[in-house]
mmCIF file of C-alpha atoms in Angstrom:
data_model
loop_
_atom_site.group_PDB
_atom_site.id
_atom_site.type_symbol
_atom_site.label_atom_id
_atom_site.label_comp_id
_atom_site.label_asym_id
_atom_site.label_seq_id
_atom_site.Cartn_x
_atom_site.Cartn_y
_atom_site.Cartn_z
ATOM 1 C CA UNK A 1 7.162 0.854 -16.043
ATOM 2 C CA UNK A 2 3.482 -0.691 -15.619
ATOM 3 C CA UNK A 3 1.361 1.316 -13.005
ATOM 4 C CA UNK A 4 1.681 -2.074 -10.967
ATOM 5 C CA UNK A 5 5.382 -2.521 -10.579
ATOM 6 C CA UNK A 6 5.567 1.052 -10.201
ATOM 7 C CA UNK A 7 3.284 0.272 -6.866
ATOM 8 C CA UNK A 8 5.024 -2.562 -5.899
ATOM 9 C CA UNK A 9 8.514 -0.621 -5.847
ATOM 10 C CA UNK A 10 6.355 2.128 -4.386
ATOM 11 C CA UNK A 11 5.732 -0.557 -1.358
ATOM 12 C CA UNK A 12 8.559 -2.113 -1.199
ATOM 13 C CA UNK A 13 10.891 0.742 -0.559
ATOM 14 C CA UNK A 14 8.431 1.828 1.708
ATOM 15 C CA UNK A 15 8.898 -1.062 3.905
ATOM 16 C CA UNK A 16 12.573 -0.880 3.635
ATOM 17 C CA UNK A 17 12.753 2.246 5.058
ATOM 18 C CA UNK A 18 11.613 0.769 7.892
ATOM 19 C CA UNK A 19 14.010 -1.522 7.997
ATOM 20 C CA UNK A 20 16.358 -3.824 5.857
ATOM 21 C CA UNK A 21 15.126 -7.085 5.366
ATOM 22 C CA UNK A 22 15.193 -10.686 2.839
ATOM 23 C CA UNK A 23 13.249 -11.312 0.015
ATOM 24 C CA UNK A 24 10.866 -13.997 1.991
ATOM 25 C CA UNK A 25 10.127 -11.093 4.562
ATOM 26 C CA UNK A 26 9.174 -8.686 2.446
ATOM 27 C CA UNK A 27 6.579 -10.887 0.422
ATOM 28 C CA UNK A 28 5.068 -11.959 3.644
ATOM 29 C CA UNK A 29 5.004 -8.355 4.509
ATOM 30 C CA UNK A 30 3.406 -7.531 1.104
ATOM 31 C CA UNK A 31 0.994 -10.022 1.524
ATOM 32 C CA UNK A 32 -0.050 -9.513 5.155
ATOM 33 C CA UNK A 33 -0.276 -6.018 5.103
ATOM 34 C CA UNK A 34 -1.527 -4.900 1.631
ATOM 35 C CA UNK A 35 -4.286 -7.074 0.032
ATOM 36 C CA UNK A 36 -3.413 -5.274 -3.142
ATOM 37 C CA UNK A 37 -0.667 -7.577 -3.457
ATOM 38 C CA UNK A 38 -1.728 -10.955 -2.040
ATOM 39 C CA UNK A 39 -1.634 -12.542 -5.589
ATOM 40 C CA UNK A 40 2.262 -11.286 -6.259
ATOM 41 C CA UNK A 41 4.805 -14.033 -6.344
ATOM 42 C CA UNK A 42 8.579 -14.372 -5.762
ATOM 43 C CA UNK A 43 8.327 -14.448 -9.708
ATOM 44 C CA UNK A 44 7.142 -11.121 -9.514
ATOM 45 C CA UNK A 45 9.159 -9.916 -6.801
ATOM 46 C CA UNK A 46 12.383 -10.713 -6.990
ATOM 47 C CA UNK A 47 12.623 -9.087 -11.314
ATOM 48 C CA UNK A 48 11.515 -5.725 -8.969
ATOM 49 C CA UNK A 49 14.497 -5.796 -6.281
ATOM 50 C CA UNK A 50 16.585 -6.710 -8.991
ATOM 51 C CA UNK A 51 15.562 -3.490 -10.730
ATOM 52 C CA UNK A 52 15.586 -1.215 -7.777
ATOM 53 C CA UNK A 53 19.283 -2.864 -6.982
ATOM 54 C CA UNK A 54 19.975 -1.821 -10.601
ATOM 55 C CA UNK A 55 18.876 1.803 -10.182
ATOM 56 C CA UNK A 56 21.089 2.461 -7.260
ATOM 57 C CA UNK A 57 18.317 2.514 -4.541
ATOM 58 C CA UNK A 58 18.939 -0.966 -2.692
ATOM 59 C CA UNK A 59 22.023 -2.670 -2.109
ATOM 60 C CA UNK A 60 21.964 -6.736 -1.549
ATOM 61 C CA UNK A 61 23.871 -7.778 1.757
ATOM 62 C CA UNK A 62 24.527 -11.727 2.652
ATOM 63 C CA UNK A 63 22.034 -12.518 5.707
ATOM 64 C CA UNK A 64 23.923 -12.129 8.952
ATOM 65 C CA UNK A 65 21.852 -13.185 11.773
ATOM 66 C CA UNK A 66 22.586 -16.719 13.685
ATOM 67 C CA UNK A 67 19.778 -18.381 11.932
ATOM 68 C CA UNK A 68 20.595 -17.541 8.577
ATOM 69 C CA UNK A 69 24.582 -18.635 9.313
ATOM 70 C CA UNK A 70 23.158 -22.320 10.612
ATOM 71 C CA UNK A 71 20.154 -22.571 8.271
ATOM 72 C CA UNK A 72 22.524 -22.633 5.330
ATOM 73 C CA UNK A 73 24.961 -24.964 5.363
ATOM 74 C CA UNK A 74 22.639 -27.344 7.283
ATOM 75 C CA UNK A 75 20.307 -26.962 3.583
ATOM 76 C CA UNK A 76 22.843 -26.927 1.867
ATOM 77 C CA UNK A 77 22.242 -23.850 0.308
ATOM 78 C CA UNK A 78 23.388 -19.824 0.278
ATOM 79 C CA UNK A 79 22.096 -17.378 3.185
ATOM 80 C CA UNK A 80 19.255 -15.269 2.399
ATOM 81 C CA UNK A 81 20.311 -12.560 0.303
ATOM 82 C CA UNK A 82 19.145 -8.857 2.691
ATOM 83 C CA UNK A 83 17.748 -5.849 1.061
ATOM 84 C CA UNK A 84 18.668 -2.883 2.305
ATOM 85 C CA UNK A 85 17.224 1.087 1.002
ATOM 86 C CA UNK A 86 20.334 3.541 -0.094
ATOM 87 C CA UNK A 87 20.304 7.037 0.498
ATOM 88 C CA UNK A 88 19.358 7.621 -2.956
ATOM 89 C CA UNK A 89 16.612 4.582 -2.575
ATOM 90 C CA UNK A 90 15.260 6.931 0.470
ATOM 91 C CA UNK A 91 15.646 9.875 -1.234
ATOM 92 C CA UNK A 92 13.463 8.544 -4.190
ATOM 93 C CA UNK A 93 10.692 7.310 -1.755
ATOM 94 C CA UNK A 94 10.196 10.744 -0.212
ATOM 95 C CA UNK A 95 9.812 12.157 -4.027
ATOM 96 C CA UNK A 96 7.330 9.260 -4.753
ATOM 97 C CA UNK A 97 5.940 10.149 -1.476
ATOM 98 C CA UNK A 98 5.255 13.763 -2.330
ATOM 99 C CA UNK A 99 4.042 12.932 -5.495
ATOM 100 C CA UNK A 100 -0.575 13.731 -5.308
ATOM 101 C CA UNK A 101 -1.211 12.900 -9.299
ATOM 102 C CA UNK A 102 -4.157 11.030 -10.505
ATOM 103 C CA UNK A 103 -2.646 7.881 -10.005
ATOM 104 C CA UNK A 104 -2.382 8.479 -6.433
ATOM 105 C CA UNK A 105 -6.112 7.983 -6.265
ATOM 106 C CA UNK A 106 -6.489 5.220 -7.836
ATOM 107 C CA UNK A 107 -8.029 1.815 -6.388
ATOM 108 C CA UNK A 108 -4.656 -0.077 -6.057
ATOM 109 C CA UNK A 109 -2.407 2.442 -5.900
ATOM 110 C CA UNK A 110 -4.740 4.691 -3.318
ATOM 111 C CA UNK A 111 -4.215 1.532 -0.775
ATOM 112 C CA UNK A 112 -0.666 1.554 -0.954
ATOM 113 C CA UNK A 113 -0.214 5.373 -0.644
ATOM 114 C CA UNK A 114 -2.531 5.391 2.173
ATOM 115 C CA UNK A 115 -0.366 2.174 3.859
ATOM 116 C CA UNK A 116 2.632 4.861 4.041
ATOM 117 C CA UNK A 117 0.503 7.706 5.043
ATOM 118 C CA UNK A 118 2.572 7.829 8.498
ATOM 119 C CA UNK A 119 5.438 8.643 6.783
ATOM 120 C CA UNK A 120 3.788 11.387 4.644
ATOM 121 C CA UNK A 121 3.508 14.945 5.339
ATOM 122 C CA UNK A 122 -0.024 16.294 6.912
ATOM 123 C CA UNK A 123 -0.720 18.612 3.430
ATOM 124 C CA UNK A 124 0.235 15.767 0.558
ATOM 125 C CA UNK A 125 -2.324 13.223 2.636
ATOM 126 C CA UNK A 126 -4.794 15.907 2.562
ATOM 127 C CA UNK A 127 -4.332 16.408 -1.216
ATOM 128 C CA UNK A 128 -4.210 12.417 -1.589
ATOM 129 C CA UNK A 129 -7.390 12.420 0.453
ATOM 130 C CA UNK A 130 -9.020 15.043 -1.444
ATOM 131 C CA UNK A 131 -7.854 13.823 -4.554
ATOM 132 C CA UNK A 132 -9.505 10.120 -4.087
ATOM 133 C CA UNK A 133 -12.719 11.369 -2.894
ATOM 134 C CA UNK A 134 -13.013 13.640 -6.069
ATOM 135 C CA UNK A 135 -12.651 10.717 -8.049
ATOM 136 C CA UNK A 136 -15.419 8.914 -5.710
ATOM 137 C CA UNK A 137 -17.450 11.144 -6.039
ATOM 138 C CA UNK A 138 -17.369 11.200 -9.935
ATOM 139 C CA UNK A 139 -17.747 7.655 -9.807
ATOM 140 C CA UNK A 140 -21.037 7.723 -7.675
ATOM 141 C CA UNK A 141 -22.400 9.590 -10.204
ATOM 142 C CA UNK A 142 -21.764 7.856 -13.328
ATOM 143 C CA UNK A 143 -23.242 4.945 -11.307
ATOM 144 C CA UNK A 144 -26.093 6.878 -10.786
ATOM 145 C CA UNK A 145 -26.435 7.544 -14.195
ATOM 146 C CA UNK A 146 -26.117 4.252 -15.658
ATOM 147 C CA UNK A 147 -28.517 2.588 -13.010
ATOM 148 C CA UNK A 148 -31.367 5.086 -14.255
ATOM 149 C CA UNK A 149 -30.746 4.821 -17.345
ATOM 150 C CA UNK A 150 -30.925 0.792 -17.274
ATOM 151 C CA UNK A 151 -32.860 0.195 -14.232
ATOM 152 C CA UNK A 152 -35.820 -1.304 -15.863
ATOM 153 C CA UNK A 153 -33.947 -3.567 -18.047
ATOM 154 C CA UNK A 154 -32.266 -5.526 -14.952
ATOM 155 C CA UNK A 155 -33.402 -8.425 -13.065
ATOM 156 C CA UNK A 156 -33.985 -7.977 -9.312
ATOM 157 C CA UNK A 157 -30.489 -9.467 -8.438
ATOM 158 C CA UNK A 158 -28.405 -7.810 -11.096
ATOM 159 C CA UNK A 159 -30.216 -4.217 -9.850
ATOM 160 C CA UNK A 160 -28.930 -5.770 -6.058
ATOM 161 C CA UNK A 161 -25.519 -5.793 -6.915
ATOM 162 C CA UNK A 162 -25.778 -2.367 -9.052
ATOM 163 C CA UNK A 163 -26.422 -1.053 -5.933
ATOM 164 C CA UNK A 164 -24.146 -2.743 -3.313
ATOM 165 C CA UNK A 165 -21.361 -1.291 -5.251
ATOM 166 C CA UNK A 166 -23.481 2.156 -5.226
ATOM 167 C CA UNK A 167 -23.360 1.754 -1.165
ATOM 168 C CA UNK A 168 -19.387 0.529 -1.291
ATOM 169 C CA UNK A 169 -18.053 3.484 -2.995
ATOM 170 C CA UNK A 170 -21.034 5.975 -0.422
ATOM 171 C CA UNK A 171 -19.291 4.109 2.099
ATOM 172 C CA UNK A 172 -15.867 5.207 1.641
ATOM 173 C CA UNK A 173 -16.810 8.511 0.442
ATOM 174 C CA UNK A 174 -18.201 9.035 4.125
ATOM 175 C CA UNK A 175 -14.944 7.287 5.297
ATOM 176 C CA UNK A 176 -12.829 10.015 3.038
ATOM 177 C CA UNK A 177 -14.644 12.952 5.083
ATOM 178 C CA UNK A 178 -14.031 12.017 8.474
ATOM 179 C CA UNK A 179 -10.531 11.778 7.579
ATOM 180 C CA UNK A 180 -10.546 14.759 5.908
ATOM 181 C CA UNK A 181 -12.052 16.572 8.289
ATOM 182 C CA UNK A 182 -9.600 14.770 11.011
ATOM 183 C CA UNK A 183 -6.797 16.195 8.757
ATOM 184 C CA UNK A 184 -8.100 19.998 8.488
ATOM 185 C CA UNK A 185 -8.162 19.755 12.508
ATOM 186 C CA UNK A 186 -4.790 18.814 12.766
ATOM 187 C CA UNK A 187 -6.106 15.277 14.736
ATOM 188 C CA UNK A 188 -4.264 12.455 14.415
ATOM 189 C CA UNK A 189 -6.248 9.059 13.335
ATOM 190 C CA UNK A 190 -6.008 7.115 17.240
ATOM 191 C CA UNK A 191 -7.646 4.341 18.480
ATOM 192 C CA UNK A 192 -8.472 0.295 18.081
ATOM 193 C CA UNK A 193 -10.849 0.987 15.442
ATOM 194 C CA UNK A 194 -8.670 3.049 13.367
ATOM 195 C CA UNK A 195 -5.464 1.129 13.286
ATOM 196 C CA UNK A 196 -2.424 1.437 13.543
ATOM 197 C CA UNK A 197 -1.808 5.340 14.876
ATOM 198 C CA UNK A 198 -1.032 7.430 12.016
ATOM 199 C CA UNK A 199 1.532 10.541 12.860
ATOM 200 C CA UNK A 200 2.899 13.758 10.575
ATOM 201 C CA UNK A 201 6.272 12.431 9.729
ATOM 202 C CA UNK A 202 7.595 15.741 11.559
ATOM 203 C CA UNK A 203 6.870 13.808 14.738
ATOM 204 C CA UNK A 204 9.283 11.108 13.966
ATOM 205 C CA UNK A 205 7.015 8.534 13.687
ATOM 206 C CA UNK A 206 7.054 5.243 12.174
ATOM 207 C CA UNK A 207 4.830 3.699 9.345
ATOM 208 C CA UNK A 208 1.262 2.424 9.402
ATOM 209 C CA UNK A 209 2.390 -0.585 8.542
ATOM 210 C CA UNK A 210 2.977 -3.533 11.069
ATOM 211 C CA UNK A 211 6.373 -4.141 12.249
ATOM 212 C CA UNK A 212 7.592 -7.304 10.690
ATOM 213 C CA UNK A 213 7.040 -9.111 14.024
ATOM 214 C CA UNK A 214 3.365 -7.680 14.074
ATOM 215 C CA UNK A 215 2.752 -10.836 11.691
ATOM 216 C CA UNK A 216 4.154 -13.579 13.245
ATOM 217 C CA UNK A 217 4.439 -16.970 10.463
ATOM 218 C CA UNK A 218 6.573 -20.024 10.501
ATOM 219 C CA UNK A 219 9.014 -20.405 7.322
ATOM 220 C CA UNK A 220 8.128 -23.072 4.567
ATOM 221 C CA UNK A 221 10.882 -25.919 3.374
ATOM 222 C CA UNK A 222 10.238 -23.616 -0.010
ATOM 223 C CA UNK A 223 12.267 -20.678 1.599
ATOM 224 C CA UNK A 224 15.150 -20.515 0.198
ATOM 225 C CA UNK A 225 17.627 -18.270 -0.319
ATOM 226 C CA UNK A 226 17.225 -15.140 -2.134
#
């Protein structure tokens, strides 16, 4: 498996867990909520349930709800085909959701471990957090390196963007602490300007994501069923 279907099935049994749901929903959901995978297609997609149906972790159930039952025959075509997570599909999200390894820090996969974080316990976020940061912090200074070692050979603009991405990564470094720090406090993350609230999945609370109504979208004639 690449390291970016293993993120996509990663997010997509995350949002599953949440709560069953057709193949159109979920890539809106993918889309709208992780920018990671705005460019993935139903090409890409639907190969990845088919796996995870394959492995035992989703079952495929015929859509049930009144629109689905009129939409069809009216189209002339099947009801949306819904996805829903098996035990042993939840049971293999918690694992991946325990798991703090390297690639847990990196750039794409870092975004979608963080998208779950409400659903992971208080000490694997810390050791995500920590984890990333490191790894930021390594960067930064291989950055630093390299831009003293060629600063005199770059033009003024080339130097410019050297360091905007110098200030990006400082940036999130700084971000990484406060929530570190919020962490080692025992504070959850609350307010506007943070989001969605994110809880220690003791409490029983739900997902940083947005609730599938959160992003409200009109279906296109191209919907079809899946």
């Amino acid at each position: 498996m690449s390291r970016r279907s293993g993120i996509l099935e990663f997010a997509v049994l995350g949002l599953l867990r949440e709560s069953p749901m057709h193949g159109y929903e979920l890539r809106k959901r993918l889309n709208t909520s992780l920018g990671v995978f705005r460019a993935f297609s139903y090409g890409t997609l639907y190969p990845c349930l088919k796996t995870l149906v394959a492995n035992g972790w989703l079952i495929e159930e015929p859509g049930n709800t009144t629109e689905d039952a009129l939409a069809a025959p009216l189209a002339g075509r099947r009801a949306k085909i819904v996805y829903r997570l098996t035990a042993e599909g939840k049971e293999h999200f918690e694992e991946l959701l325990s798991q703090t390894g390297p690639d847990a820090y990196e750039d794409e996969h870092f975004a979608a471990r963080f998208a779950f974080f409400g659903q992971t316990s208080r000490d694997v976020r810390m050791r995500v957090l920590e984890g990333r940061r490191s790894r930021l912090e390594e960067r930064l200074e291989k950055m630093s390196a390299s831009l003293a070692r060629t600063r005199e050979r770059l033009d003024d603009y080339t130097l410019e963007l050297q360091r905007h991405g110098m200030e990006s990564v400082e940036r999130e470094v700084r971000w990484l602490n406060e929530l570190i720090e919020s962490e080692r406090a025992g504070r959850d993350l609350k307010g506007p300007d943070r989001g969605e609230t994110a809880r220690d999945t003791t409490e029983g609370a739900p997902g940083v994501l947005p609730r599938s109504g959160d992003t409200p979208g009109p279906d296109t004639p191209g919907d079809t069923a899946t």
